[in-house]
């Protein structure tokens, strides 16, 4: 069985770990390909940082911090403190000392002419995440956020000056608290799916959308020209799991992202954002939390088959059960 | 008073700290310019590393490890261990996590087009070493060592294959234990003294050669076209302090370097290597350790005024006394 998943960072990585656990529990043989979001990648201090790829790699490879969800277990931040002591910006990015090694290997390899795909494969040689991890694209396409200038500057008409800041600055430095007018993925028009991405969608037996951020993680992957069309034309069922439970994101600040794109922060809202495959969208099925069961009729009215199940990834067993349900509704009944 | 010193790493840095202590003890106002060796600079993992400049900067700025002499106090080596776990070479370089911040700032600044002089000045803004620290050159000119291939490979005639390895590999990985046939400073012919270097030599009231490695530290600085001539033509007295005491280097492996260039490892040998200014050399005076007093006549026979004094930098007071003596024999009698 070939399973292809689109993934952001923490939520996606934890779901994938549950998926692996389920497959192991049931002694099932399946190849998993993960198409990772690179829209929140950033160059900092000369280092190419791919937060979502690394979170998947570290989490599935057994090296991530369970407490934080991102970065490395037993991490230190001495280089970060020193960079701040030198007064060089940015100081708000959580650049760990162990993590820097990953970024150094990546950055020198990219400088030597290797593609991000190649570099990701090379890094995974060490981590053995048990999945084939592909960046959504080898082209640079980074999400930026249009906000009112936090300095309070006004334009010539006296209105707040709008500026675009990198997604990471908005997310980490401002904790998504600056109202976002718009997300702009700089370079997305020229981005192509990385080698293997379209094949992994076309050849899959099932495609999963883990409970990742639907706007700045999954949404960014979908924005790479060709990927949405591939999802719409694949013969594999596309099954999504809601990252919104009870009107709030399980983790992270997806509510701020949904508000920006005019979507209600609810399991129904996200279902509508993705849309039914039968109606120009991508979903063949949608799983929502049991606490949101009241929304099932409204979601099915959108043309999306919907089931309400426990969707809290409280532990590995609970997450494995979610993955099992996702495969079940995909009709694979494994 | 304008004091200009040529310096390698640990020995030079510790002597300079003693010099500062002496000036403070005597309440003397002097500007110190340090011309630092950059011949053992190296690019590792995409980072530009300047071991001698950093040792001077950290030591005089109060941030160096007293125990090791190089690198930072309270240093961690997590990134280094991780790089080794990725299997990327070199693994033998002592790349500390705090230290990496310095290299990141330097590397990104160099990539942005700043000169090594500018970057060094910028880094020193934080450390406030109390000296003006100049690289010997802004051009890359790195010392390499010609050795028999450690793999035992033979050339077509059956003789050991000779290869050139970077000085740092010879020094750190092999602890200078591979017999060196020759030192080759790649790029030295095209290197120019960094801005300020020739002026600092010409305008000095006294020039000091601390007890640094006479071959791969001071010798490399002297190899930058124009610097030796400047030392020979300055009106300032040039006073050196022997790094060799009792036939052995006080610290480091200068004996292996001296052997390579055919110079006896002795205070006399190094004096002869530098030579008397009156006889096409650069020294106006040479200080040797009291335990080597027997060599004074032979050194003076070379045309170099020589005094035997305590030359062990056992503590700051002892080092300050050495600096005081150096200034005294320079005829400044301060």
PDB file of C-alpha atoms in Angstrom, chain A residues 74-289:
ATOM      1  CA  UNK A  74      18.299  17.933  25.113  1.00  0.00           C
ATOM      2  CA  UNK A  75      18.849  21.042  23.035  1.00  0.00           C
ATOM      3  CA  UNK A  76      20.994  23.993  24.105  1.00  0.00           C
ATOM      4  CA  UNK A  77      20.780  27.550  22.797  1.00  0.00           C
ATOM      5  CA  UNK A  78      24.269  28.887  23.320  1.00  0.00           C
ATOM      6  CA  UNK A  79      24.840  30.048  19.757  1.00  0.00           C
ATOM      7  CA  UNK A  80      21.483  31.843  19.812  1.00  0.00           C
ATOM      8  CA  UNK A  81      22.389  33.693  22.995  1.00  0.00           C
ATOM      9  CA  UNK A  82      25.746  34.643  21.528  1.00  0.00           C
ATOM     10  CA  UNK A  83      24.211  35.911  18.315  1.00  0.00           C
ATOM     11  CA  UNK A  84      21.981  38.116  20.419  1.00  0.00           C
ATOM     12  CA  UNK A  85      25.035  39.304  22.358  1.00  0.00           C
ATOM     13  CA  UNK A  86      26.535  40.380  19.027  1.00  0.00           C
ATOM     14  CA  UNK A  87      23.341  42.306  18.399  1.00  0.00           C
ATOM     15  CA  UNK A  88      22.545  40.587  15.117  1.00  0.00           C
ATOM     16  CA  UNK A  89      18.938  40.055  14.136  1.00  0.00           C
ATOM     17  CA  UNK A  90      16.787  38.101  14.242  1.00  0.00           C
ATOM     18  CA  UNK A  91      16.986  37.216  17.906  1.00  0.00           C
ATOM     19  CA  UNK A  92      13.500  35.715  18.157  1.00  0.00           C
ATOM     20  CA  UNK A  93      14.120  32.504  16.245  1.00  0.00           C
ATOM     21  CA  UNK A  94      14.671  29.400  18.365  1.00  0.00           C
ATOM     22  CA  UNK A  95      17.964  28.336  16.849  1.00  0.00           C
ATOM     23  CA  UNK A  96      19.259  25.370  18.828  1.00  0.00           C
ATOM     24  CA  UNK A  97      22.879  24.269  18.895  1.00  0.00           C
ATOM     25  CA  UNK A  98      22.140  20.694  17.824  1.00  0.00           C
ATOM     26  CA  UNK A  99      19.713  21.986  15.245  1.00  0.00           C
ATOM     27  CA  UNK A 100      22.415  24.234  13.787  1.00  0.00           C
ATOM     28  CA  UNK A 101      24.300  21.146  12.652  1.00  0.00           C
ATOM     29  CA  UNK A 102      21.338  20.172  10.478  1.00  0.00           C
ATOM     30  CA  UNK A 103      21.195  23.677   9.047  1.00  0.00           C
ATOM     31  CA  UNK A 104      24.938  23.747   8.380  1.00  0.00           C
ATOM     32  CA  UNK A 105      24.801  20.457   6.495  1.00  0.00           C
ATOM     33  CA  UNK A 106      21.783  21.664   4.543  1.00  0.00           C
ATOM     34  CA  UNK A 107      23.194  25.087   3.776  1.00  0.00           C
ATOM     35  CA  UNK A 108      26.589  23.885   2.625  1.00  0.00           C
ATOM     36  CA  UNK A 109      24.942  21.200   0.485  1.00  0.00           C
ATOM     37  CA  UNK A 110      22.596  23.728  -1.107  1.00  0.00           C
ATOM     38  CA  UNK A 111      25.548  26.029  -1.726  1.00  0.00           C
ATOM     39  CA  UNK A 112      27.323  23.138  -3.405  1.00  0.00           C
ATOM     40  CA  UNK A 113      24.418  22.848  -5.833  1.00  0.00           C
ATOM     41  CA  UNK A 114      22.384  20.000  -4.402  1.00  0.00           C
ATOM     42  CA  UNK A 115      18.616  20.388  -4.451  1.00  0.00           C
ATOM     43  CA  UNK A 116      16.554  20.589  -1.295  1.00  0.00           C
ATOM     44  CA  UNK A 117      15.155  17.163  -2.235  1.00  0.00           C
ATOM     45  CA  UNK A 118      18.630  15.670  -2.356  1.00  0.00           C
ATOM     46  CA  UNK A 119      19.645  17.345   0.871  1.00  0.00           C
ATOM     47  CA  UNK A 120      16.501  16.176   2.636  1.00  0.00           C
ATOM     48  CA  UNK A 121      17.166  12.620   1.533  1.00  0.00           C
ATOM     49  CA  UNK A 122      20.741  12.886   2.758  1.00  0.00           C
ATOM     50  CA  UNK A 123      19.692  14.217   6.155  1.00  0.00           C
ATOM     51  CA  UNK A 124      17.124  11.439   6.447  1.00  0.00           C
ATOM     52  CA  UNK A 125      19.887   8.885   5.931  1.00  0.00           C
ATOM     53  CA  UNK A 126      20.839   9.629   9.466  1.00  0.00           C
ATOM     54  CA  UNK A 127      17.377   9.940  10.989  1.00  0.00           C
ATOM     55  CA  UNK A 128      15.691   7.053   9.218  1.00  0.00           C
ATOM     56  CA  UNK A 129      12.219   8.497   9.703  1.00  0.00           C
ATOM     57  CA  UNK A 130      10.625   5.468   8.053  1.00  0.00           C
ATOM     58  CA  UNK A 131       8.930   7.635   5.423  1.00  0.00           C
ATOM     59  CA  UNK A 132      10.086   9.132   2.171  1.00  0.00           C
ATOM     60  CA  UNK A 133      10.185  12.827   2.973  1.00  0.00           C
ATOM     61  CA  UNK A 134       9.843  15.205   0.034  1.00  0.00           C
ATOM     62  CA  UNK A 135       9.810  18.973   0.121  1.00  0.00           C
ATOM     63  CA  UNK A 136       6.761  20.358  -1.632  1.00  0.00           C
ATOM     64  CA  UNK A 137       9.130  22.202  -3.952  1.00  0.00           C
ATOM     65  CA  UNK A 138      12.828  22.776  -4.461  1.00  0.00           C
ATOM     66  CA  UNK A 139      12.131  26.383  -5.326  1.00  0.00           C
ATOM     67  CA  UNK A 140      12.122  29.009  -2.634  1.00  0.00           C
ATOM     68  CA  UNK A 141       8.543  30.064  -1.911  1.00  0.00           C
ATOM     69  CA  UNK A 142       8.219  31.579   1.530  1.00  0.00           C
ATOM     70  CA  UNK A 143       5.047  32.774   3.178  1.00  0.00           C
ATOM     71  CA  UNK A 144       4.934  36.405   4.158  1.00  0.00           C
ATOM     72  CA  UNK A 145       2.281  38.184   6.128  1.00  0.00           C
ATOM     73  CA  UNK A 146       0.901  41.623   5.350  1.00  0.00           C
ATOM     74  CA  UNK A 147       0.377  43.537   8.587  1.00  0.00           C
ATOM     75  CA  UNK A 148       0.110  47.088   9.806  1.00  0.00           C
ATOM     76  CA  UNK A 149       3.636  48.261  10.575  1.00  0.00           C
ATOM     77  CA  UNK A 150       4.094  47.417  14.264  1.00  0.00           C
ATOM     78  CA  UNK A 151       6.047  50.656  14.695  1.00  0.00           C
ATOM     79  CA  UNK A 152       2.798  52.525  14.127  1.00  0.00           C
ATOM     80  CA  UNK A 153       4.018  54.241  10.966  1.00  0.00           C
ATOM     81  CA  UNK A 154       1.336  55.843   8.807  1.00  0.00           C
ATOM     82  CA  UNK A 155       1.188  56.208   5.056  1.00  0.00           C
ATOM     83  CA  UNK A 156       0.688  59.526   3.269  1.00  0.00           C
ATOM     84  CA  UNK A 157      -3.060  59.276   3.683  1.00  0.00           C
ATOM     85  CA  UNK A 158      -2.738  58.803   7.423  1.00  0.00           C
ATOM     86  CA  UNK A 159      -3.672  55.143   7.312  1.00  0.00           C
ATOM     87  CA  UNK A 160      -1.472  52.529   8.984  1.00  0.00           C
ATOM     88  CA  UNK A 161       1.454  51.610   6.777  1.00  0.00           C
ATOM     89  CA  UNK A 162       1.220  48.047   5.613  1.00  0.00           C
ATOM     90  CA  UNK A 163       4.356  45.953   5.488  1.00  0.00           C
ATOM     91  CA  UNK A 164       5.043  42.327   4.686  1.00  0.00           C
ATOM     92  CA  UNK A 165       7.004  40.350   7.248  1.00  0.00           C
ATOM     93  CA  UNK A 166       8.233  36.788   7.024  1.00  0.00           C
ATOM     94  CA  UNK A 167       5.812  34.210   8.297  1.00  0.00           C
ATOM     95  CA  UNK A 168       8.267  33.120  10.973  1.00  0.00           C
ATOM     96  CA  UNK A 169       8.493  36.636  12.321  1.00  0.00           C
ATOM     97  CA  UNK A 170       4.718  36.873  12.503  1.00  0.00           C
ATOM     98  CA  UNK A 171       4.379  33.410  14.016  1.00  0.00           C
ATOM     99  CA  UNK A 172       7.230  33.374  16.501  1.00  0.00           C
ATOM    100  CA  UNK A 173       8.028  36.970  17.286  1.00  0.00           C
ATOM    101  CA  UNK A 174       4.451  38.211  17.322  1.00  0.00           C
ATOM    102  CA  UNK A 175       2.760  34.908  18.194  1.00  0.00           C
ATOM    103  CA  UNK A 176       0.336  35.585  15.329  1.00  0.00           C
ATOM    104  CA  UNK A 177      -1.104  38.434  17.355  1.00  0.00           C
ATOM    105  CA  UNK A 178      -0.639  41.113  14.696  1.00  0.00           C
ATOM    106  CA  UNK A 179      -3.810  41.142  12.605  1.00  0.00           C
ATOM    107  CA  UNK A 180      -2.876  39.723   9.221  1.00  0.00           C
ATOM    108  CA  UNK A 181      -4.416  41.320   6.158  1.00  0.00           C
ATOM    109  CA  UNK A 182      -3.131  38.725   3.755  1.00  0.00           C
ATOM    110  CA  UNK A 183      -0.672  35.892   3.264  1.00  0.00           C
ATOM    111  CA  UNK A 184       1.645  36.211   0.297  1.00  0.00           C
ATOM    112  CA  UNK A 185       3.812  33.269  -0.707  1.00  0.00           C
ATOM    113  CA  UNK A 186       6.721  34.987  -2.402  1.00  0.00           C
ATOM    114  CA  UNK A 187       7.870  32.933  -5.373  1.00  0.00           C
ATOM    115  CA  UNK A 188       4.985  30.478  -5.408  1.00  0.00           C
ATOM    116  CA  UNK A 189       4.081  31.205  -9.032  1.00  0.00           C
ATOM    117  CA  UNK A 190       7.477  29.979 -10.166  1.00  0.00           C
ATOM    118  CA  UNK A 191       7.625  27.024  -7.794  1.00  0.00           C
ATOM    119  CA  UNK A 192       7.342  23.549  -9.239  1.00  0.00           C
ATOM    120  CA  UNK A 193       6.486  20.409  -7.301  1.00  0.00           C
ATOM    121  CA  UNK A 194       9.714  18.719  -6.219  1.00  0.00           C
ATOM    122  CA  UNK A 195      10.658  15.524  -8.057  1.00  0.00           C
ATOM    123  CA  UNK A 196       8.414  12.679  -6.943  1.00  0.00           C
ATOM    124  CA  UNK A 197       5.634  14.838  -5.522  1.00  0.00           C
ATOM    125  CA  UNK A 198       3.160  14.520  -8.375  1.00  0.00           C
ATOM    126  CA  UNK A 199       3.941  10.822  -8.773  1.00  0.00           C
ATOM    127  CA  UNK A 200       3.388  10.243  -5.075  1.00  0.00           C
ATOM    128  CA  UNK A 201      -0.051  11.799  -5.415  1.00  0.00           C
ATOM    129  CA  UNK A 202      -0.946  10.015  -8.646  1.00  0.00           C
ATOM    130  CA  UNK A 203       0.291   6.600  -7.541  1.00  0.00           C
ATOM    131  CA  UNK A 204      -1.062   6.633  -3.993  1.00  0.00           C
ATOM    132  CA  UNK A 205      -3.631   4.224  -2.652  1.00  0.00           C
ATOM    133  CA  UNK A 206      -4.731   6.812  -0.142  1.00  0.00           C
ATOM    134  CA  UNK A 207      -3.887  10.422   0.509  1.00  0.00           C
ATOM    135  CA  UNK A 208      -4.061  11.830   3.998  1.00  0.00           C
ATOM    136  CA  UNK A 209      -4.261  15.420   5.154  1.00  0.00           C
ATOM    137  CA  UNK A 210      -3.150  15.283   8.782  1.00  0.00           C
ATOM    138  CA  UNK A 211      -4.424  17.871  11.268  1.00  0.00           C
ATOM    139  CA  UNK A 212      -1.924  20.480  10.102  1.00  0.00           C
ATOM    140  CA  UNK A 213      -2.578  24.180   9.694  1.00  0.00           C
ATOM    141  CA  UNK A 214      -4.976  24.373   6.734  1.00  0.00           C
ATOM    142  CA  UNK A 215      -3.811  27.815   5.623  1.00  0.00           C
ATOM    143  CA  UNK A 216      -0.056  28.147   6.102  1.00  0.00           C
ATOM    144  CA  UNK A 217       0.912  24.459   6.024  1.00  0.00           C
ATOM    145  CA  UNK A 218      -1.452  22.374   3.896  1.00  0.00           C
ATOM    146  CA  UNK A 219      -2.693  25.495   2.120  1.00  0.00           C
ATOM    147  CA  UNK A 220       0.815  26.412   1.083  1.00  0.00           C
ATOM    148  CA  UNK A 221       1.491  22.961  -0.322  1.00  0.00           C
ATOM    149  CA  UNK A 222      -1.757  23.210  -2.283  1.00  0.00           C
ATOM    150  CA  UNK A 223      -0.616  26.537  -3.664  1.00  0.00           C
ATOM    151  CA  UNK A 224       2.340  25.003  -5.507  1.00  0.00           C
ATOM    152  CA  UNK A 225       1.193  24.991  -9.127  1.00  0.00           C
ATOM    153  CA  UNK A 226       0.203  21.473 -10.080  1.00  0.00           C
ATOM    154  CA  UNK A 227      -0.325  19.963  -6.651  1.00  0.00           C
ATOM    155  CA  UNK A 228      -4.001  20.830  -6.254  1.00  0.00           C
ATOM    156  CA  UNK A 229      -4.732  19.552  -9.748  1.00  0.00           C
ATOM    157  CA  UNK A 230      -2.886  16.332  -8.961  1.00  0.00           C
ATOM    158  CA  UNK A 231      -4.992  15.840  -5.850  1.00  0.00           C
ATOM    159  CA  UNK A 232      -8.158  16.469  -7.828  1.00  0.00           C
ATOM    160  CA  UNK A 233      -7.210  13.962 -10.521  1.00  0.00           C
ATOM    161  CA  UNK A 234      -5.676  11.134  -8.492  1.00  0.00           C
ATOM    162  CA  UNK A 235      -7.642   7.925  -8.209  1.00  0.00           C
ATOM    163  CA  UNK A 236      -6.732   7.684  -4.537  1.00  0.00           C
ATOM    164  CA  UNK A 237      -9.235   8.851  -1.946  1.00  0.00           C
ATOM    165  CA  UNK A 238      -8.208  12.035  -0.134  1.00  0.00           C
ATOM    166  CA  UNK A 239      -9.036  11.959   3.562  1.00  0.00           C
ATOM    167  CA  UNK A 240      -8.552  14.895   5.872  1.00  0.00           C
ATOM    168  CA  UNK A 241      -8.513  15.234   9.646  1.00  0.00           C
ATOM    169  CA  UNK A 242      -9.686  18.468  11.185  1.00  0.00           C
ATOM    170  CA  UNK A 243      -7.063  20.515  13.026  1.00  0.00           C
ATOM    171  CA  UNK A 244      -9.916  22.448  14.620  1.00  0.00           C
ATOM    172  CA  UNK A 245     -11.740  20.951  17.577  1.00  0.00           C
ATOM    173  CA  UNK A 246     -14.510  22.762  19.386  1.00  0.00           C
ATOM    174  CA  UNK A 247     -13.915  25.978  17.491  1.00  0.00           C
ATOM    175  CA  UNK A 248     -10.231  26.263  18.320  1.00  0.00           C
ATOM    176  CA  UNK A 249      -6.989  24.836  16.955  1.00  0.00           C
ATOM    177  CA  UNK A 250      -5.725  21.844  18.905  1.00  0.00           C
ATOM    178  CA  UNK A 251      -2.297  23.398  18.782  1.00  0.00           C
ATOM    179  CA  UNK A 252      -0.806  26.502  17.246  1.00  0.00           C
ATOM    180  CA  UNK A 253      -2.592  29.588  16.030  1.00  0.00           C
ATOM    181  CA  UNK A 254      -4.531  28.369  13.029  1.00  0.00           C
ATOM    182  CA  UNK A 255      -7.472  30.530  14.129  1.00  0.00           C
ATOM    183  CA  UNK A 256      -5.523  33.673  13.265  1.00  0.00           C
ATOM    184  CA  UNK A 257      -4.710  32.212   9.854  1.00  0.00           C
ATOM    185  CA  UNK A 258      -8.281  31.153   9.140  1.00  0.00           C
ATOM    186  CA  UNK A 259      -9.604  34.554  10.153  1.00  0.00           C
ATOM    187  CA  UNK A 260      -7.224  36.179   7.697  1.00  0.00           C
ATOM    188  CA  UNK A 261      -8.545  34.136   4.791  1.00  0.00           C
ATOM    189  CA  UNK A 262     -12.148  34.675   5.874  1.00  0.00           C
ATOM    190  CA  UNK A 263     -12.826  31.172   7.088  1.00  0.00           C
ATOM    191  CA  UNK A 264     -14.589  30.357  10.340  1.00  0.00           C
ATOM    192  CA  UNK A 265     -12.416  28.555  12.868  1.00  0.00           C
ATOM    193  CA  UNK A 266     -14.400  25.349  12.952  1.00  0.00           C
ATOM    194  CA  UNK A 267     -14.269  21.845  11.565  1.00  0.00           C
ATOM    195  CA  UNK A 268     -16.968  22.966   9.142  1.00  0.00           C
ATOM    196  CA  UNK A 269     -15.027  26.034   8.107  1.00  0.00           C
ATOM    197  CA  UNK A 270     -11.894  24.061   7.259  1.00  0.00           C
ATOM    198  CA  UNK A 271     -13.945  21.441   5.403  1.00  0.00           C
ATOM    199  CA  UNK A 272     -15.392  24.230   3.301  1.00  0.00           C
ATOM    200  CA  UNK A 273     -11.924  25.665   2.694  1.00  0.00           C
ATOM    201  CA  UNK A 274     -10.657  22.353   1.329  1.00  0.00           C
ATOM    202  CA  UNK A 275     -13.957  21.620  -0.442  1.00  0.00           C
ATOM    203  CA  UNK A 276     -15.477  18.429  -1.767  1.00  0.00           C
ATOM    204  CA  UNK A 277     -13.695  16.761  -4.644  1.00  0.00           C
ATOM    205  CA  UNK A 278     -17.050  16.481  -6.325  1.00  0.00           C
ATOM    206  CA  UNK A 279     -17.313  20.248  -6.245  1.00  0.00           C
ATOM    207  CA  UNK A 280     -13.897  21.529  -7.341  1.00  0.00           C
ATOM    208  CA  UNK A 281     -12.322  20.810  -3.982  1.00  0.00           C
ATOM    209  CA  UNK A 282      -9.995  18.049  -2.847  1.00  0.00           C
ATOM    210  CA  UNK A 283     -11.694  16.118  -0.033  1.00  0.00           C
ATOM    211  CA  UNK A 284     -13.277  12.693  -0.387  1.00  0.00           C
ATOM    212  CA  UNK A 285     -13.803  12.381   3.343  1.00  0.00           C
ATOM    213  CA  UNK A 286     -13.380  14.510   6.455  1.00  0.00           C
ATOM    214  CA  UNK A 287     -12.868  13.416  10.007  1.00  0.00           C
ATOM    215  CA  UNK A 288     -13.877  15.718  12.815  1.00  0.00           C
ATOM    216  CA  UNK A 289     -13.754  15.388  16.567  1.00  0.00           C
TER     217      UNK A 289
END
